[in-house]
PDB file of C-alpha atoms in Angstrom:
ATOM      1  CA  MET B  27     111.688 101.672 102.304  1.00 47.00           C
ATOM      2  CA  THR B  28     114.780 103.408 100.955  1.00 48.00           C
ATOM      3  CA  PRO B  29     117.799 102.529 103.260  1.00 46.00           C
ATOM      4  CA  ARG B  30     119.277 105.498 104.986  1.00 48.00           C
ATOM      5  CA  HIS B  31     122.828 106.195 104.492  1.00 45.00           C
ATOM      6  CA  SER B  32     125.625 104.982 107.286  1.00 44.00           C
ATOM      7  CA  ALA B  33     128.940 106.073 107.506  1.00 42.00           C
ATOM      8  CA  THR B  34     129.982 103.201 106.579  1.00 38.00           C
ATOM      9  CA  GLN B  35     128.764 103.038 103.163  1.00 55.00           C
ATOM     10  CA  GLU B  36     130.217 105.084 100.254  1.00 72.00           C
ATOM     11  CA  VAL B  37     127.828 106.887  98.402  1.00 79.00           C
ATOM     12  CA  THR B  38     128.286 108.134  94.809  1.00 90.00           C
ATOM     13  CA  LEU B  39     126.337 109.636  91.958  1.00 97.00           C
ATOM     14  CA  GLU B  40     126.912 106.933  89.608  1.00 96.00           C
ATOM     15  CA  SER B  41     123.338 107.484  87.578  1.00 97.00           C
ATOM     16  CA  TRP B  42     124.861 110.995  86.720  1.00 98.00           C
ATOM     17  CA  ARG B  43     126.781 111.437  83.487  1.00 98.00           C
ATOM     18  CA  ASP B  44     130.179 113.183  83.859  1.00 97.00           C
ATOM     19  CA  ASN B  45     128.860 116.071  82.640  1.00 97.00           C
ATOM     20  CA  PRO B  46     128.649 119.875  84.215  1.00 97.00           C
ATOM     21  CA  ALA B  47     125.529 119.175  86.191  1.00 98.00           C
ATOM     22  CA  ARG B  48     127.364 116.552  88.173  1.00 98.00           C
ATOM     23  CA  THR B  49     130.294 118.733  88.303  1.00 98.00           C
ATOM     24  CA  ALA B  50     128.210 121.551  89.914  1.00 98.00           C
ATOM     25  CA  ILE B  51     127.068 119.014  92.586  1.00 98.00           C
ATOM     26  CA  VAL B  52     130.449 117.806  93.645  1.00 98.00           C
ATOM     27  CA  GLU B  53     132.283 121.294  93.408  1.00 98.00           C
ATOM     28  CA  PHE B  54     129.390 122.559  95.566  1.00 98.00           C
ATOM     29  CA  VAL B  55     129.656 119.954  97.970  1.00 98.00           C
ATOM     30  CA  ASP B  56     133.371 120.048  98.463  1.00 98.00           C
ATOM     31  CA  ARG B  57     133.042 123.682  98.796  1.00 98.00           C
ATOM     32  CA  VAL B  58     130.447 123.438 101.592  1.00 98.00           C
ATOM     33  CA  GLU B  59     133.053 120.915 103.281  1.00 97.00           C
ATOM     34  CA  ARG B  60     136.251 122.739 102.762  1.00 97.00           C
ATOM     35  CA  THR B  61     135.005 126.535 103.725  1.00 97.00           C
ATOM     36  CA  GLY B  62     133.517 124.786 107.040  1.00 98.00           C
ATOM     37  CA  VAL B  63     129.789 125.541 106.492  1.00 98.00           C
ATOM     38  CA  PRO B  64     127.877 124.907 109.854  1.00 98.00           C
ATOM     39  CA  VAL B  65     125.995 121.482 109.759  1.00 98.00           C
ATOM     40  CA  ALA B  66     122.792 123.351 110.820  1.00 98.00           C
ATOM     41  CA  ASP B  67     122.898 125.371 107.974  1.00 98.00           C
ATOM     42  CA  ARG B  68     123.303 122.409 105.260  1.00 98.00           C
ATOM     43  CA  VAL B  69     119.344 122.486 104.408  1.00 98.00           C
ATOM     44  CA  ALA B  70     118.368 121.067 100.947  1.00 99.00           C
ATOM     45  CA  VAL B  71     114.971 120.993  99.797  1.00 98.00           C
ATOM     46  CA  PHE B  72     113.464 119.169  97.085  1.00 98.00           C
ATOM     47  CA  ASP B  73     110.369 119.429  95.240  1.00 98.00           C
ATOM     48  CA  ASN B  74     108.415 115.973  94.879  1.00 98.00           C
ATOM     49  CA  ASP B  75     106.305 115.867  91.704  1.00 97.00           C
ATOM     50  CA  GLY B  76     108.338 115.912  88.494  1.00 98.00           C
ATOM     51  CA  THR B  77     111.367 116.309  90.798  1.00 98.00           C
ATOM     52  CA  LEU B  78     111.756 113.164  92.653  1.00 98.00           C
ATOM     53  CA  TRP B  79     109.460 110.921  90.724  1.00 98.00           C
ATOM     54  CA  THR B  80     107.178 111.421  87.625  1.00 97.00           C
ATOM     55  CA  GLU B  81     104.185 113.687  87.154  1.00 95.00           C
ATOM     56  CA  LYS B  82     102.761 112.638  83.842  1.00 92.00           C
ATOM     57  CA  PRO B  83     100.323 112.345  82.710  1.00 86.00           C
ATOM     58  CA  MET B  84      99.295 113.612  86.351  1.00 84.00           C
ATOM     59  CA  PRO B  85     100.840 113.730  89.703  1.00 89.00           C
ATOM     60  CA  VAL B  86     100.415 110.556  91.495  1.00 92.00           C
ATOM     61  CA  GLN B  87      98.100 111.947  94.099  1.00 90.00           C
ATOM     62  CA  LEU B  88      95.702 112.606  91.353  1.00 85.00           C
ATOM     63  CA  VAL B  89      95.698 108.795  90.717  1.00 87.00           C
ATOM     64  CA  PHE B  90      94.872 107.883  94.344  1.00 89.00           C
ATOM     65  CA  LEU B  91      91.857 110.554  94.675  1.00 87.00           C
ATOM     66  CA  LEU B  92      90.162 109.074  91.137  1.00 85.00           C
ATOM     67  CA  SER B  93      88.796 106.204  92.701  1.00 83.00           C
ATOM     68  CA  ARG B  94      87.389 108.005  95.577  1.00 85.00           C
ATOM     69  CA  TRP B  95      86.073 110.738  93.131  1.00 89.00           C
ATOM     70  CA  ALA B  96      84.347 107.811  91.026  1.00 88.00           C
ATOM     71  CA  ARG B  97      82.768 106.254  94.126  1.00 88.00           C
ATOM     72  CA  MET B  98      81.516 110.049  95.179  1.00 90.00           C
ATOM     73  CA  ALA B  99      79.825 110.422  91.734  1.00 90.00           C
ATOM     74  CA  GLU B 100      78.309 106.690  92.099  1.00 89.00           C
ATOM     75  CA  GLN B 101      76.915 107.459  95.166  1.00 91.00           C
ATOM     76  CA  ASN B 102      75.546 111.297  93.965  1.00 91.00           C
ATOM     77  CA  PRO B 103      74.962 110.769  90.036  1.00 91.00           C
ATOM     78  CA  ARG B 104      74.666 114.561  89.852  1.00 90.00           C
ATOM     79  CA  LEU B 105      78.260 114.782  90.347  1.00 90.00           C
ATOM     80  CA  LEU B 106      79.048 113.349  86.803  1.00 88.00           C
ATOM     81  CA  GLU B 107      78.070 116.648  85.369  1.00 86.00           C
ATOM     82  CA  ARG B 108      80.965 118.098  87.058  1.00 88.00           C
ATOM     83  CA  GLN B 109      84.653 117.885  86.797  1.00 88.00           C
ATOM     84  CA  PRO B 110      86.830 116.233  88.360  1.00 88.00           C
ATOM     85  CA  TYR B 111      84.050 113.538  88.896  1.00 90.00           C
ATOM     86  CA  ALA B 112      83.245 113.367  85.087  1.00 89.00           C
ATOM     87  CA  ALA B 113      87.129 112.968  84.474  1.00 85.00           C
ATOM     88  CA  ALA B 114      87.574 110.168  87.115  1.00 87.00           C
ATOM     89  CA  THR B 115      84.303 108.189  85.787  1.00 89.00           C
ATOM     90  CA  THR B 116      85.563 108.602  82.013  1.00 86.00           C
ATOM     91  CA  HIS B 117      89.195 108.031  82.908  1.00 82.00           C
ATOM     92  CA  ASP B 118      89.922 111.427  81.301  1.00 79.00           C
ATOM     93  CA  TYR B 119      93.594 111.850  81.855  1.00 74.00           C
ATOM     94  CA  ARG B 120      93.934 114.768  79.449  1.00 79.00           C
ATOM     95  CA  TRP B 121      91.584 117.191  81.516  1.00 81.00           C
ATOM     96  CA  LEU B 122      93.463 116.348  84.498  1.00 78.00           C
ATOM     97  CA  ALA B 123      96.736 116.701  83.029  1.00 77.00           C
ATOM     98  CA  GLU B 124      95.720 119.704  81.453  1.00 81.00           C
ATOM     99  CA  ALA B 125      94.206 121.348  84.493  1.00 80.00           C
ATOM    100  CA  VAL B 126      97.739 121.118  86.486  1.00 76.00           C
ATOM    101  CA  ASP B 127      99.202 122.640  83.075  1.00 78.00           C
ATOM    102  CA  ARG B 128      97.129 125.389  83.430  1.00 82.00           C
ATOM    103  CA  HIS B 129      97.551 126.134  87.001  1.00 78.00           C
ATOM    104  CA  TYR B 130     101.646 126.422  86.101  1.00 75.00           C
ATOM    105  CA  ALA B 131     100.746 128.804  83.493  1.00 78.00           C
ATOM    106  CA  GLY B 132      98.885 131.090  85.924  1.00 80.00           C
ATOM    107  CA  ASP B 133      95.117 129.865  85.104  1.00 83.00           C
ATOM    108  CA  ASP B 134      93.536 128.454  88.361  1.00 80.00           C
ATOM    109  CA  SER B 135      90.234 127.869  87.031  1.00 80.00           C
ATOM    110  CA  ALA B 136      90.297 124.102  87.236  1.00 81.00           C
ATOM    111  CA  THR B 137      92.472 124.142  89.918  1.00 80.00           C
ATOM    112  CA  THR B 138      89.670 125.696  92.144  1.00 81.00           C
ATOM    113  CA  GLN B 139      87.422 122.750  90.984  1.00 83.00           C
ATOM    114  CA  LEU B 140      90.223 119.995  91.945  1.00 82.00           C
ATOM    115  CA  LEU B 141      90.884 121.758  95.276  1.00 82.00           C
ATOM    116  CA  GLY B 142      87.163 121.250  96.114  1.00 85.00           C
ATOM    117  CA  ALA B 143      86.983 117.840  95.451  1.00 87.00           C
ATOM    118  CA  VAL B 144      90.035 117.241  97.142  1.00 84.00           C
ATOM    119  CA  ALA B 145      88.830 118.587 100.463  1.00 85.00           C
ATOM    120  CA  ALA B 146      85.358 116.920  99.612  1.00 86.00           C
ATOM    121  CA  ALA B 147      86.939 113.492  99.179  1.00 85.00           C
ATOM    122  CA  THR B 148      88.666 113.714 102.776  1.00 87.00           C
ATOM    123  CA  ALA B 149      86.000 115.730 104.758  1.00 86.00           C
ATOM    124  CA  GLY B 150      85.402 114.022 108.051  1.00 89.00           C
ATOM    125  CA  LEU B 151      88.327 111.382 107.386  1.00 91.00           C
ATOM    126  CA  ASP B 152      90.691 110.438 110.392  1.00 94.00           C
ATOM    127  CA  VAL B 153      94.042 111.661 109.560  1.00 95.00           C
ATOM    128  CA  GLU B 154      95.522 108.269 110.822  1.00 95.00           C
ATOM    129  CA  ALA B 155      93.038 106.043 108.590  1.00 94.00           C
ATOM    130  CA  TYR B 156      94.101 108.384 105.699  1.00 93.00           C
ATOM    131  CA  THR B 157      97.666 107.814 105.930  1.00 94.00           C
ATOM    132  CA  ALA B 158      96.750 103.802 106.155  1.00 95.00           C
ATOM    133  CA  HIS B 159      95.000 104.383 102.892  1.00 92.00           C
ATOM    134  CA  ALA B 160      97.697 106.370 101.092  1.00 94.00           C
ATOM    135  CA  ARG B 161      99.915 103.671 102.320  1.00 95.00           C
ATOM    136  CA  GLU B 162      98.180 100.725 100.724  1.00 95.00           C
ATOM    137  CA  PHE B 163      97.456 102.688  97.587  1.00 94.00           C
ATOM    138  CA  LEU B 164     101.385 103.380  97.267  1.00 96.00           C
ATOM    139  CA  ALA B 165     102.182  99.897  98.005  1.00 96.00           C
ATOM    140  CA  ALA B 166     100.001  98.257  95.334  1.00 95.00           C
ATOM    141  CA  GLY B 167      99.461 100.994  92.813  1.00 91.00           C
ATOM    142  CA  VAL B 168     100.650 100.715  89.543  1.00 93.00           C
ATOM    143  CA  HIS B 169     101.376 104.030  87.248  1.00 93.00           C
ATOM    144  CA  PRO B 170      98.652 104.262  84.682  1.00 87.00           C
ATOM    145  CA  VAL B 171     101.102 105.006  81.580  1.00 89.00           C
ATOM    146  CA  LEU B 172     104.682 103.640  82.490  1.00 92.00           C
ATOM    147  CA  LEU B 173     102.781 100.439  83.984  1.00 93.00           C
ATOM    148  CA  ARG B 174     105.344  99.867  86.641  1.00 94.00           C
ATOM    149  CA  PRO B 175     104.685  99.983  90.592  1.00 95.00           C
ATOM    150  CA  PHE B 176     104.832 103.567  91.893  1.00 96.00           C
ATOM    151  CA  GLY B 177     107.894 102.973  94.041  1.00 95.00           C
ATOM    152  CA  GLU B 178     109.726 102.153  90.581  1.00 96.00           C
ATOM    153  CA  CYS B 179     108.647 105.685  89.092  1.00 97.00           C
ATOM    154  CA  VAL B 180     111.331 107.326  91.512  1.00 98.00           C
ATOM    155  CA  TYR B 181     114.339 108.818  89.796  1.00 98.00           C
ATOM    156  CA  THR B 182     117.244 106.881  90.712  1.00 98.00           C
ATOM    157  CA  PRO B 183     119.638 110.231  90.328  1.00 98.00           C
ATOM    158  CA  MET B 184     117.421 111.890  92.925  1.00 98.00           C
ATOM    159  CA  LEU B 185     117.636 108.920  95.333  1.00 98.00           C
ATOM    160  CA  GLU B 186     121.364 109.151  95.231  1.00 98.00           C
ATOM    161  CA  LEU B 187     121.637 113.022  95.253  1.00 98.00           C
ATOM    162  CA  MET B 188     119.745 112.524  98.700  1.00 98.00           C
ATOM    163  CA  ARG B 189     122.071 110.031  99.876  1.00 98.00           C
ATOM    164  CA  TYR B 190     125.024 111.893  98.740  1.00 98.00           C
ATOM    165  CA  LEU B 191     123.920 115.099 100.409  1.00 98.00           C
ATOM    166  CA  GLU B 192     123.064 113.356 103.956  1.00 98.00           C
ATOM    167  CA  ALA B 193     126.917 111.577 103.809  1.00 97.00           C
ATOM    168  CA  HIS B 194     128.172 115.227 104.068  1.00 98.00           C
ATOM    169  CA  ASP B 195     125.424 116.495 106.875  1.00 98.00           C
ATOM    170  CA  PHE B 196     122.799 117.832 104.864  1.00 98.00           C
ATOM    171  CA  ALA B 197     119.278 117.784 106.147  1.00 98.00           C
ATOM    172  CA  VAL B 198     117.187 116.592 103.572  1.00 98.00           C
ATOM    173  CA  TYR B 199     113.585 118.107 103.114  1.00 98.00           C
ATOM    174  CA  ILE B 200     110.697 117.488 100.488  1.00 98.00           C
ATOM    175  CA  VAL B 201     108.904 120.842  99.917  1.00 98.00           C
ATOM    176  CA  SER B 202     106.098 120.150  97.487  1.00 96.00           C
ATOM    177  CA  GLY B 203     102.381 121.550  96.474  1.00 94.00           C
ATOM    178  CA  GLY B 204     101.137 117.752  96.939  1.00 92.00           C
ATOM    179  CA  ASP B 205      99.302 116.971 100.126  1.00 94.00           C
ATOM    180  CA  ARG B 206     101.645 116.794 102.967  1.00 96.00           C
ATOM    181  CA  ASP B 207      99.920 113.365 104.310  1.00 95.00           C
ATOM    182  CA  PHE B 208      99.768 111.972 101.132  1.00 95.00           C
ATOM    183  CA  MET B 209     103.599 112.352 100.667  1.00 97.00           C
ATOM    184  CA  ARG B 210     104.681 111.139 104.354  1.00 97.00           C
ATOM    185  CA  PRO B 211     104.107 107.379 103.477  1.00 97.00           C
ATOM    186  CA  ALA B 212     105.978 108.012 100.393  1.00 97.00           C
ATOM    187  CA  GLY B 213     108.905 109.690 101.972  1.00 97.00           C
ATOM    188  CA  ASP B 214     108.852 106.587 104.527  1.00 94.00           C
ATOM    189  CA  MET B 215     108.560 104.183 101.669  1.00 96.00           C
ATOM    190  CA  PHE B 216     110.400 105.590  98.810  1.00 97.00           C
ATOM    191  CA  TYR B 217     112.715 108.410  99.615  1.00 98.00           C
ATOM    192  CA  GLY B 218     114.040 107.465 103.070  1.00 97.00           C
ATOM    193  CA  VAL B 219     112.993 110.898 104.488  1.00 98.00           C
ATOM    194  CA  PRO B 220     111.358 110.976 107.727  1.00 97.00           C
ATOM    195  CA  ARG B 221     107.775 112.507 108.011  1.00 96.00           C
ATOM    196  CA  GLU B 222     108.982 115.674 110.123  1.00 97.00           C
ATOM    197  CA  ARG B 223     110.749 117.006 107.139  1.00 98.00           C
ATOM    198  CA  VAL B 224     107.933 116.375 104.676  1.00 98.00           C
ATOM    199  CA  ILE B 225     106.309 120.102 103.860  1.00 98.00           C
ATOM    200  CA  GLY B 226     103.288 119.837 101.799  1.00 97.00           C
ATOM    201  CA  SER B 227      99.916 121.574 101.214  1.00 95.00           C
ATOM    202  CA  SER B 228      97.562 120.839 103.640  1.00 93.00           C
ATOM    203  CA  LEU B 229      93.795 119.961 104.200  1.00 90.00           C
ATOM    204  CA  GLY B 230      91.991 121.713 106.973  1.00 92.00           C
ATOM    205  CA  LEU B 231      92.218 119.705 110.333  1.00 95.00           C
ATOM    206  CA  GLU B 232      89.892 119.456 113.557  1.00 95.00           C
ATOM    207  CA  TYR B 233      89.964 117.590 116.565  1.00 96.00           C
ATOM    208  CA  GLY B 234      87.168 115.296 117.947  1.00 94.00           C
ATOM    209  CA  GLY B 235      86.480 112.124 119.667  1.00 94.00           C
ATOM    210  CA  GLY B 236      90.082 111.351 120.530  1.00 96.00           C
ATOM    211  CA  ALA B 237      91.154 111.818 116.913  1.00 95.00           C
ATOM    212  CA  VAL B 238      92.032 114.602 114.717  1.00 97.00           C
ATOM    213  CA  HIS B 239      90.090 114.642 111.199  1.00 95.00           C
ATOM    214  CA  TYR B 240      90.165 116.516 107.791  1.00 93.00           C
ATOM    215  CA  SER B 241      87.701 119.199 107.635  1.00 91.00           C
ATOM    216  CA  PRO B 242      85.950 119.909 104.389  1.00 87.00           C
ATOM    217  CA  LYS B 243      88.335 122.929 103.185  1.00 87.00           C
ATOM    218  CA  MET B 244      91.969 123.591 102.486  1.00 88.00           C
ATOM    219  CA  ALA B 245      94.033 125.286 104.778  1.00 92.00           C
ATOM    220  CA  PHE B 246      96.876 126.189 102.351  1.00 93.00           C
ATOM    221  CA  VAL B 247      98.449 125.308  98.839  1.00 91.00           C
ATOM    222  CA  ASP B 248     102.358 125.023  99.238  1.00 95.00           C
ATOM    223  CA  ASP B 249     103.210 126.192  95.836  1.00 95.00           C
ATOM    224  CA  GLY B 250     104.691 129.177  94.613  1.00 96.00           C
ATOM    225  CA  PRO B 251     105.269 131.973  96.908  1.00 97.00           C
ATOM    226  CA  GLU B 252     103.860 129.861  99.538  1.00 97.00           C
ATOM    227  CA  LYS B 253     106.585 127.695  99.409  1.00 98.00           C
ATOM    228  CA  PRO B 254     109.227 129.958 101.074  1.00 98.00           C
ATOM    229  CA  VAL B 255     106.729 130.931 103.891  1.00 98.00           C
ATOM    230  CA  ARG B 256     106.449 127.171 104.641  1.00 98.00           C
ATOM    231  CA  ILE B 257     110.178 126.389 104.707  1.00 98.00           C
ATOM    232  CA  TRP B 258     110.655 129.352 106.958  1.00 98.00           C
ATOM    233  CA  SER B 259     107.947 128.634 109.136  1.00 97.00           C
ATOM    234  CA  ARG B 260     109.032 125.077 109.496  1.00 97.00           C
ATOM    235  CA  ILE B 261     112.976 125.273 109.385  1.00 98.00           C
ATOM    236  CA  GLY B 262     113.667 128.779 110.144  1.00 98.00           C
ATOM    237  CA  ARG B 263     116.264 128.918 107.420  1.00 98.00           C
ATOM    238  CA  ARG B 264     117.039 129.526 103.976  1.00 98.00           C
ATOM    239  CA  PRO B 265     118.267 126.359 101.996  1.00 98.00           C
ATOM    240  CA  LEU B 266     121.499 125.632 100.791  1.00 98.00           C
ATOM    241  CA  LEU B 267     120.469 123.648  97.992  1.00 98.00           C
ATOM    242  CA  ALA B 268     117.116 123.550  96.105  1.00 98.00           C
ATOM    243  CA  VAL B 269     115.764 121.481  93.456  1.00 98.00           C
ATOM    244  CA  GLY B 270     112.646 122.004  91.213  1.00 98.00           C
ATOM    245  CA  ASN B 271     111.269 121.420  88.100  1.00 98.00           C
ATOM    246  CA  SER B 272     108.354 123.708  87.326  1.00 97.00           C
ATOM    247  CA  ASN B 273     106.977 127.381  87.590  1.00 96.00           C
ATOM    248  CA  GLY B 274     106.129 126.801  91.055  1.00 95.00           C
ATOM    249  CA  ASP B 275     109.595 126.030  92.358  1.00 98.00           C
ATOM    250  CA  VAL B 276     110.868 129.527  91.149  1.00 98.00           C
ATOM    251  CA  PRO B 277     110.134 131.232  94.456  1.00 98.00           C
ATOM    252  CA  MET B 278     111.808 128.064  96.526  1.00 98.00           C
ATOM    253  CA  LEU B 279     114.644 128.380  94.240  1.00 98.00           C
ATOM    254  CA  GLU B 280     114.972 132.053  94.680  1.00 98.00           C
ATOM    255  CA  LEU B 281     114.849 131.733  98.556  1.00 98.00           C
ATOM    256  CA  THR B 282     118.240 129.631  98.416  1.00 98.00           C
ATOM    257  CA  ARG B 283     121.206 131.338  99.978  1.00 98.00           C
ATOM    258  CA  ASP B 284     123.270 133.402  97.633  1.00 97.00           C
ATOM    259  CA  ASP B 285     126.424 130.668  98.128  1.00 97.00           C
ATOM    260  CA  GLY B 286     124.312 127.707  97.683  1.00 98.00           C
ATOM    261  CA  LEU B 287     122.993 125.860  94.509  1.00 98.00           C
ATOM    262  CA  ARG B 288     119.941 125.652  92.670  1.00 98.00           C
ATOM    263  CA  LEU B 289     118.800 122.938  90.084  1.00 99.00           C
ATOM    264  CA  LEU B 290     116.117 122.725  87.910  1.00 98.00           C
ATOM    265  CA  ILE B 291     115.066 119.263  86.364  1.00 98.00           C
ATOM    266  CA  HIS B 292     114.306 119.718  82.711  1.00 98.00           C
ATOM    267  CA  HIS B 293     112.458 116.807  81.121  1.00 98.00           C
ATOM    268  CA  ASP B 294     113.591 116.508  77.728  1.00 98.00           C
ATOM    269  CA  ASP B 295     113.718 112.577  77.397  1.00 97.00           C
ATOM    270  CA  SER B 296     110.497 111.084  75.715  1.00 96.00           C
ATOM    271  CA  ASP B 297     112.398 107.421  75.122  1.00 95.00           C
ATOM    272  CA  ARG B 298     113.006 107.215  78.736  1.00 95.00           C
ATOM    273  CA  GLU B 299     110.380 109.102  80.428  1.00 95.00           C
ATOM    274  CA  PHE B 300     108.686 111.916  79.461  1.00 96.00           C
ATOM    275  CA  ALA B 301     109.515 115.443  77.385  1.00 97.00           C
ATOM    276  CA  TYR B 302     107.733 118.509  78.244  1.00 96.00           C
ATOM    277  CA  ASP B 303     107.903 122.331  78.954  1.00 96.00           C
ATOM    278  CA  ALA B 304     104.571 123.221  79.489  1.00 91.00           C
ATOM    279  CA  GLY B 305     104.564 124.403  83.343  1.00 92.00           C
ATOM    280  CA  ALA B 306     108.330 125.199  83.198  1.00 96.00           C
ATOM    281  CA  GLU B 307     108.608 128.022  80.699  1.00 96.00           C
ATOM    282  CA  HIS B 308     108.847 130.667  83.279  1.00 97.00           C
ATOM    283  CA  ALA B 309     111.501 128.406  85.400  1.00 98.00           C
ATOM    284  CA  LEU B 310     113.481 127.800  82.459  1.00 98.00           C
ATOM    285  CA  ALA B 311     113.759 131.604  81.387  1.00 98.00           C
ATOM    286  CA  VAL B 312     114.511 132.307  85.058  1.00 98.00           C
ATOM    287  CA  ALA B 313     117.135 129.616  85.235  1.00 98.00           C
ATOM    288  CA  ALA B 314     118.620 130.888  81.899  1.00 98.00           C
ATOM    289  CA  GLU B 315     118.780 134.432  82.856  1.00 98.00           C
ATOM    290  CA  HIS B 316     120.529 133.575  86.664  1.00 98.00           C
ATOM    291  CA  ARG B 317     122.643 130.893  85.407  1.00 97.00           C
ATOM    292  CA  TRP B 318     120.856 128.021  87.477  1.00 98.00           C
ATOM    293  CA  GLN B 319     122.243 124.778  87.070  1.00 98.00           C
ATOM    294  CA  VAL B 320     119.596 122.995  84.394  1.00 98.00           C
ATOM    295  CA  VAL B 321     119.892 119.268  84.573  1.00 98.00           C
ATOM    296  CA  SER B 322     118.808 117.726  81.578  1.00 98.00           C
ATOM    297  CA  VAL B 323     117.052 114.241  81.924  1.00 98.00           C
ATOM    298  CA  HIS B 324     118.366 113.116  78.589  1.00 98.00           C
ATOM    299  CA  ASP B 325     121.815 114.415  78.841  1.00 98.00           C
ATOM    300  CA  ASP B 326     122.558 114.245  82.530  1.00 98.00           C
ATOM    301  CA  TRP B 327     121.025 111.030  84.110  1.00 98.00           C
ATOM    302  CA  ALA B 328     122.527 107.749  82.629  1.00 97.00           C
ATOM    303  CA  ARG B 329     119.829 105.951  84.505  1.00 97.00           C
ATOM    304  CA  VAL B 330     116.453 107.488  85.129  1.00 97.00           C
ATOM    305  CA  PHE B 331     114.029 104.690  86.995  1.00 97.00           C
ATOM    306  CA  PRO B 332     115.530 101.760  89.485  1.00 90.00           C
ATOM    307  CA  ASP B 333     115.316  99.041  86.957  1.00 82.00           C
ATOM    308  CA  GLU B 334     116.789 100.952  84.183  1.00 78.00           C
ATOM    309  CA  PRO B 335     120.247  99.762  82.909  1.00 67.00           C
ATOM    310  CA  ARG B 336     122.976 102.426  82.726  1.00 61.00           C
ATOM    311  CA  ALA B 337     124.272 103.959  79.095  1.00 52.00           C
ATOM    312  CA  GLY B 338     125.703 100.764  77.496  1.00 48.00           C
ATOM    313  CA  GLU B 339     124.539  97.713  79.741  1.00 52.00           C
ATOM    314  CA  VAL B 340     121.405  95.394  78.539  1.00 45.00           C
ATOM    315  CA  ALA B 341     118.167  96.678  79.405  1.00 42.00           C
ATOM    316  CA  PRO B 342     116.002  94.113  81.699  1.00 41.00           C
ATOM    317  CA  ASP B 343     112.737  92.588  80.476  1.00 42.00           C
ATOM    318  CA  GLY B 344     109.496  94.025  81.859  1.00 42.00           C
ATOM    319  CA  HIS B 345     109.565  97.614  81.019  1.00 41.00           C
ATOM    320  CA  SER B 346     109.435  99.390  77.552  1.00 39.00           C
ATOM    321  CA  SER B 347     110.219 103.293  77.283  1.00 42.00           C
ATOM    322  CA  VAL B 348     107.284 105.528  76.999  1.00 43.00           C
ATOM    323  CA  THR B 349     106.749 108.382  74.772  1.00 43.00           C
ATOM    324  CA  THR B 350     105.139 111.439  74.991  1.00 40.00           C
ATOM    325  CA  GLU B 351     102.090 110.469  72.555  1.00 43.00           C
ATOM    326  CA  GLN B 352     101.508 107.695  74.742  1.00 42.00           C
ATOM    327  CA  ALA B 353     101.381 109.830  77.916  1.00 42.00           C
ATOM    328  CA  GLN B 354      98.877 112.212  76.194  1.00 40.00           C
ATOM    329  CA  ARG B 355      96.298 109.331  75.088  1.00 39.00           C
TER     330      ARG B 355
END
């Protein structure tokens, strides 16, 4: 589990280069302290996939679901003729990645298939059993392209930013289109964010036999305009700081207070991670129009992953850089 900040620890942004993005963060926090913004109003919200950890070639939760879909197809061969079950059995990462990109481009034809399969994969499952499955997967799983444990796919600069904000009395929330109950273990294990501060999409829930179970339907998808609704329903305040990376994060960034800070992560480093604009074209345009702070992975992060050296340090053995071409194979 990621350690929480204590008052005796000095929290810095050492993995951030001394560029305008880091300066904007430090000056913003200094202003919050100097002007005495009430602690209750110091709310920071972070998207998850592509903001806190890598989302290519597909979100981590989809990797988790692949094995469940493959097992379902084994039990019912007719599913092999349908997506995403066909992709799960043939390891067609391209179809899954394109389905996500099409969603952020406004085409939800494949997303509908995915959401139906997500609900079918958990229908009737006890919520606590699902949490245990997710925790086990996250603890033992390896990224299919980066070939590193999922806990090492978390962006070190973002962990530093979370701890930096907490050191200045911010309450940090995760607000993602991913499944809330899948992200809760990740919050505990990797981010140091408690379960009650994870906001995400939700499968339908039912009670019976002394336990809560999943129903065969989605309750809601926490993406796009749904994010501000869920933020308000759960927190009851506008964020003072918001961080995202995709078109689906624009409404959440727009909701942020006028005296707040909006950060948009731009994936432009094919050597250390992945370079792509697909699914973020609108967000980048809005950020340019409204002068939101764009954070370049290439220019602003001296280190991307926990085991990666800072610029000028000797790289440890064991992990190689990944190109966009590798990610698309």
